């Protein structure tokens, strides 16, 4: 965790220079579907060229790490200096600690789940192949072709006493067309039928980030998490005892950040991943909110010499200070959308496709 930081000490220091390793989310941070988020690829290539190791940690369990790696390379990310860990791997690692090697585990979701179970020494079994031989556990993750029969099979196994592990509970999945239903929606359907809850390993639980940090080989104060979701990436970083950078290139918006619960408040905020290469004060410092004020009639008053990054930090810091002291902060969605437009925060995607 960062120590005492002043504006003077970080005025010319890139944010990432304070850390030895980066754990980075993917959907909404590096890409949305087949399209790169602006400046993300260039920033990542700069980091790895400078010797900063990166582990991409994703709650999306549908694909094995090799496929995710192909996606990244297709977008232009260089081939060295990074690795990928998925919530499927975190689920398999959890079960491998509690089950004998070779134990049959039902895998429901994309191919990444079966691959992770196999690599962990367990035997994945698809719902359609269960037969009469029992299984001791079931892993449920995102899959684009998951059927009602598979969801029903998870429910039957859980009700029969099998250990139920869910890779994640994300309610949505960012796509170029908007948010699509995430694994959390499918888990909720099984939960309603089975009347019980799964063990969850993905963000905001700490297991996936702990696995990613073990890959980096860094201690907690040396590790930074970057993500676009307050309720998964940022809450997960806080649960794991790690500093975090919240970026506004994905799912959560500025209004969400302003009114975030304390457990979902990040250490830093930036428009996108390029914020890692710029100087930035932690949101908790007193100087973060000294360039802007929020008047009682919901007018935002800012210093003219501040750049958009400084104004963004100041908006959030001033709003948090007001809320924490019991003062009112306007919650009108239109107002916060207008602030986003003024700060250039409406995400635009580059026409860069997978090759």
JSON list of C-alpha atoms in Angstrom, two decimals, residues 49 61 90 97 125 139 175 202 213 228 254 295 298 353:
[
{"chain": "A", "resi": 49, "resn": "UNK", "atom": "CA", "xyz": [9.36, -2.39, -22.65]},
{"chain": "A", "resi": 61, "resn": "UNK", "atom": "CA", "xyz": [-13.97, -17.89, -17.70]},
{"chain": "A", "resi": 90, "resn": "UNK", "atom": "CA", "xyz": [-8.67, -19.79, -9.75]},
{"chain": "A", "resi": 97, "resn": "UNK", "atom": "CA", "xyz": [-6.56, -27.98, -2.73]},
{"chain": "A", "resi": 125, "resn": "UNK", "atom": "CA", "xyz": [-16.86, -33.84, -17.27]},
{"chain": "A", "resi": 139, "resn": "UNK", "atom": "CA", "xyz": [-17.63, -25.39, -11.70]},
{"chain": "A", "resi": 175, "resn": "UNK", "atom": "CA", "xyz": [-19.39, -5.82, -25.71]},
{"chain": "A", "resi": 202, "resn": "UNK", "atom": "CA", "xyz": [-13.42, -14.34, -9.13]},
{"chain": "A", "resi": 213, "resn": "UNK", "atom": "CA", "xyz": [0.06, -11.60, -7.62]},
{"chain": "A", "resi": 228, "resn": "UNK", "atom": "CA", "xyz": [-13.16, -0.61, -14.98]},
{"chain": "A", "resi": 254, "resn": "UNK", "atom": "CA", "xyz": [-18.29, 8.74, -13.10]},
{"chain": "A", "resi": 295, "resn": "UNK", "atom": "CA", "xyz": [-21.90, 24.46, -5.03]},
{"chain": "A", "resi": 298, "resn": "UNK", "atom": "CA", "xyz": [-25.04, 21.59, -8.26]},
{"chain": "A", "resi": 353, "resn": "UNK", "atom": "CA", "xyz": [-9.80, -5.45, -35.11]}
]
